[in-house]
């Protein structure tokens, strides 16, 4: 079974702090994604990566950056956290080359920025 | 441009009732994929189904069924004889690229009352 893990289920940070959200997948997937989920807005794509050291902006990249130094790990970075970044963050992975059906999601990280 | 509309924000049904969740999409592509995901209270999105644009056959899996109609750009999801465990947020999603790059609707929260 595909396993996508996220470093924290719940996180509380203060405004201005640098925040790292880590995601690891164990299925050798090429693609990894970061979304944020907010009530009434569904899932919105922040960044995605098709390969190591590659990254592409999604629909709402402002205030975020990412890092993919290893194939299995995709990090989301909030350089200076703000209260409007309080949200649920979901990581996902997929492979377009292995007849995989879809993206597989981690359990999510609920981030509260005070 | 792509768009996925889930007009029903919240639905409540009594256990054993049937319920249909609506999904309407917009895309300029002739080849695309449609998905349904379930997000239970635990938070992790669970993949339910993937359908490509050339396959309009309806799908049935146990109590779940899906009705794909290209003529109306709809991909509706029906739960027959609903159960309390069906209570969740359900997301419809569109992939125009075939590379599992998903665009999500805003979700429908289903509550099944015992």
XYZ file of C-alpha atoms in Angstrom:
228
model
C 0.000 0.000 0.000
C 1.054 3.547 -0.706
C 2.068 5.385 2.391
C 2.305 9.142 2.620
C 3.280 10.531 5.990
C 3.380 14.071 7.271
C 5.626 15.145 10.100
C 2.942 16.605 12.338
C -0.825 16.273 12.700
C -1.141 19.522 14.636
C 1.168 22.513 14.776
C 0.922 25.848 16.567
C 3.253 28.659 15.521
C 3.534 32.371 16.075
C 3.328 35.081 13.466
C 6.686 35.624 11.799
C 8.080 32.196 12.594
C 9.600 30.036 9.869
C 7.604 26.832 9.528
C 8.613 23.566 7.912
C 6.062 20.939 6.947
C 7.551 17.638 5.910
C 6.063 14.958 3.701
C 7.501 11.538 2.929
C 6.190 8.876 0.558
C 7.411 5.317 0.275
C 6.261 4.333 -3.206
C 8.994 5.890 -5.329
C 6.489 8.317 -6.841
C 7.799 10.998 -9.149
C 5.097 13.553 -8.385
C 4.466 15.226 -5.064
C 1.979 17.933 -4.182
C 1.124 20.360 -1.395
C -2.423 21.601 -0.928
C -4.158 23.695 1.624
C -7.756 23.033 2.562
C -10.066 25.717 3.867
C -13.812 25.564 4.572
C -15.839 26.450 1.518
C -12.769 26.565 -0.718
C -11.916 22.898 -1.059
C -8.333 21.908 -1.803
C -6.098 24.438 -3.467
C -2.745 23.541 -4.941
C 0.212 25.434 -3.496
C 3.206 23.796 -5.185
C 4.030 20.551 -6.879
C 7.132 18.747 -8.006
C 7.680 16.315 -10.866
C 11.145 15.275 -9.879
C 13.990 15.879 -7.481
C 14.980 19.551 -7.329
C 12.089 20.467 -9.608
C 9.181 22.572 -8.477
C 6.211 24.240 -10.061
C 3.866 26.847 -8.676
C 0.297 25.862 -8.138
C -2.680 28.152 -7.774
C -1.711 29.872 -4.509
C 2.094 29.873 -4.070
C 2.397 33.296 -2.426
C 3.968 33.126 1.006
C 5.223 29.579 0.495
C 8.281 27.842 -0.867
C 9.171 24.172 -1.274
C 12.163 21.915 -1.334
C 12.656 18.515 -2.916
C 16.196 17.290 -2.339
C 15.260 13.612 -2.315
C 12.642 11.796 -4.332
C 10.703 10.587 -1.320
C 10.582 13.884 0.566
C 8.797 17.140 -0.233
C 8.940 20.025 2.209
C 6.664 23.026 2.401
C 8.177 26.146 3.939
C 6.403 29.172 5.324
C 9.186 31.753 5.427
C 7.328 34.075 7.799
C 4.079 32.597 9.012
C 1.000 34.787 9.039
C -2.427 34.258 10.572
C -4.015 33.826 7.149
C -1.893 30.721 6.685
C -3.829 28.974 9.435
C -5.204 25.998 7.561
C -5.136 22.266 6.954
C -2.167 21.268 4.786
C -2.314 18.100 2.755
C 0.524 16.390 0.958
C 0.002 13.928 -1.885
C 2.067 11.825 -4.253
C 1.467 10.070 -7.542
C 3.198 8.480 -10.457
C 2.146 9.122 -14.053
C 4.338 6.328 -15.336
C 3.242 3.273 -13.449
C -0.435 3.041 -14.336
C -1.183 4.399 -10.915
C -4.740 5.497 -10.603
C -4.530 8.694 -8.676
C -2.880 10.841 -6.060
C -2.419 9.389 -2.598
C -2.779 11.667 0.351
C -1.212 11.984 3.752
C -3.264 12.541 6.921
C -2.823 16.303 6.861
C -1.292 18.882 9.190
C -3.540 21.358 10.959
C -1.514 24.531 11.349
C -2.592 27.320 13.662
C -0.691 30.599 13.405
C -1.219 32.905 16.371
C -9.767 26.836 -18.141
C -10.961 24.159 -15.780
C -13.661 24.272 -13.176
C -15.340 21.798 -10.869
C -18.606 22.750 -9.200
C -20.126 20.949 -6.271
C -23.191 23.047 -5.654
C -24.305 21.132 -2.576
C -22.311 22.447 0.356
C -23.967 20.252 2.981
C -26.456 17.412 2.831
C -28.145 15.566 5.683
C -30.004 12.309 5.247
C -31.462 9.739 7.565
C -29.761 6.377 7.637
C -30.841 3.987 4.864
C -31.902 6.797 2.568
C -30.281 7.123 -0.851
C -28.314 10.281 -1.566
C -26.790 11.756 -4.714
C -23.859 14.134 -4.685
C -23.618 16.351 -7.734
C -20.484 17.291 -9.645
C -20.380 19.493 -12.729
C -17.124 20.208 -14.510
C -15.759 22.439 -17.237
C -12.818 21.681 -19.474
C -11.716 22.428 -23.014
C -9.867 19.157 -23.340
C -11.347 16.089 -24.961
C -9.234 13.772 -22.843
C -9.537 14.170 -19.120
C -10.117 12.224 -15.939
C -12.639 12.624 -13.165
C -12.288 11.507 -9.580
C -14.201 11.207 -6.365
C -12.543 11.265 -2.960
C -13.930 10.784 0.525
C -12.547 12.686 3.509
C -13.739 11.186 6.804
C -13.342 13.091 10.082
C -9.809 11.687 10.440
C -8.776 14.003 7.603
C -7.068 11.723 5.103
C -8.540 11.771 1.614
C -9.535 8.336 0.400
C -9.661 7.643 -3.321
C -13.004 6.242 -4.507
C -13.008 6.241 -8.292
C -11.256 7.464 -11.423
C -13.064 7.729 -14.747
C -11.603 8.773 -18.087
C -13.507 10.912 -20.565
C -13.931 8.115 -23.083
C -15.664 5.797 -20.690
C -19.236 6.853 -20.051
C -20.281 3.570 -18.596
C -21.839 3.894 -15.190
C -19.919 2.303 -12.369
C -21.293 0.436 -9.388
C -19.287 -0.664 -6.406
C -21.368 -2.056 -3.586
C -23.587 0.748 -2.305
C -21.737 3.329 -4.403
C -22.558 4.204 -7.988
C -21.380 6.876 -10.374
C -23.209 8.418 -13.317
C -20.955 10.079 -15.888
C -22.707 12.142 -18.574
C -20.532 14.076 -20.982
C -23.580 15.747 -22.527
C -24.224 17.592 -19.274
C -20.598 17.607 -18.040
C -21.641 15.854 -14.879
C -20.172 13.069 -12.791
C -22.638 12.385 -10.010
C -22.135 10.024 -7.092
C -24.959 8.072 -5.450
C -24.839 6.248 -2.140
C -27.601 3.705 -1.733
C -28.937 2.818 1.716
C -26.664 5.317 3.429
C -24.931 4.455 6.672
C -23.519 6.574 9.468
C -19.995 5.632 8.327
C -20.694 7.416 5.056
C -20.634 10.726 6.921
C -17.714 12.634 5.418
C -16.762 15.383 3.037
C -16.771 14.222 -0.558
C -14.662 15.863 -3.242
C -14.973 15.680 -6.976
C -11.801 16.418 -8.970
C -10.703 16.892 -12.578
C -7.378 16.031 -14.219
C -6.824 17.597 -17.629
C -3.229 16.508 -18.013
C -3.466 12.767 -17.479
C -0.555 13.155 -15.086
C -2.643 13.023 -11.934
C -2.570 16.790 -11.530
C -5.955 17.310 -9.908
C -8.255 20.298 -9.683
C -10.749 19.915 -6.840
C -14.268 21.083 -6.241
C -15.170 22.697 -2.948
C -16.599 19.513 -1.489
C -19.953 18.349 -0.147
C -20.309 17.540 3.539
C -22.621 14.554 3.980
C -24.125 13.818 7.364
C -26.004 10.569 7.832
C -28.282 10.703 10.834
C -28.900 7.427 12.658
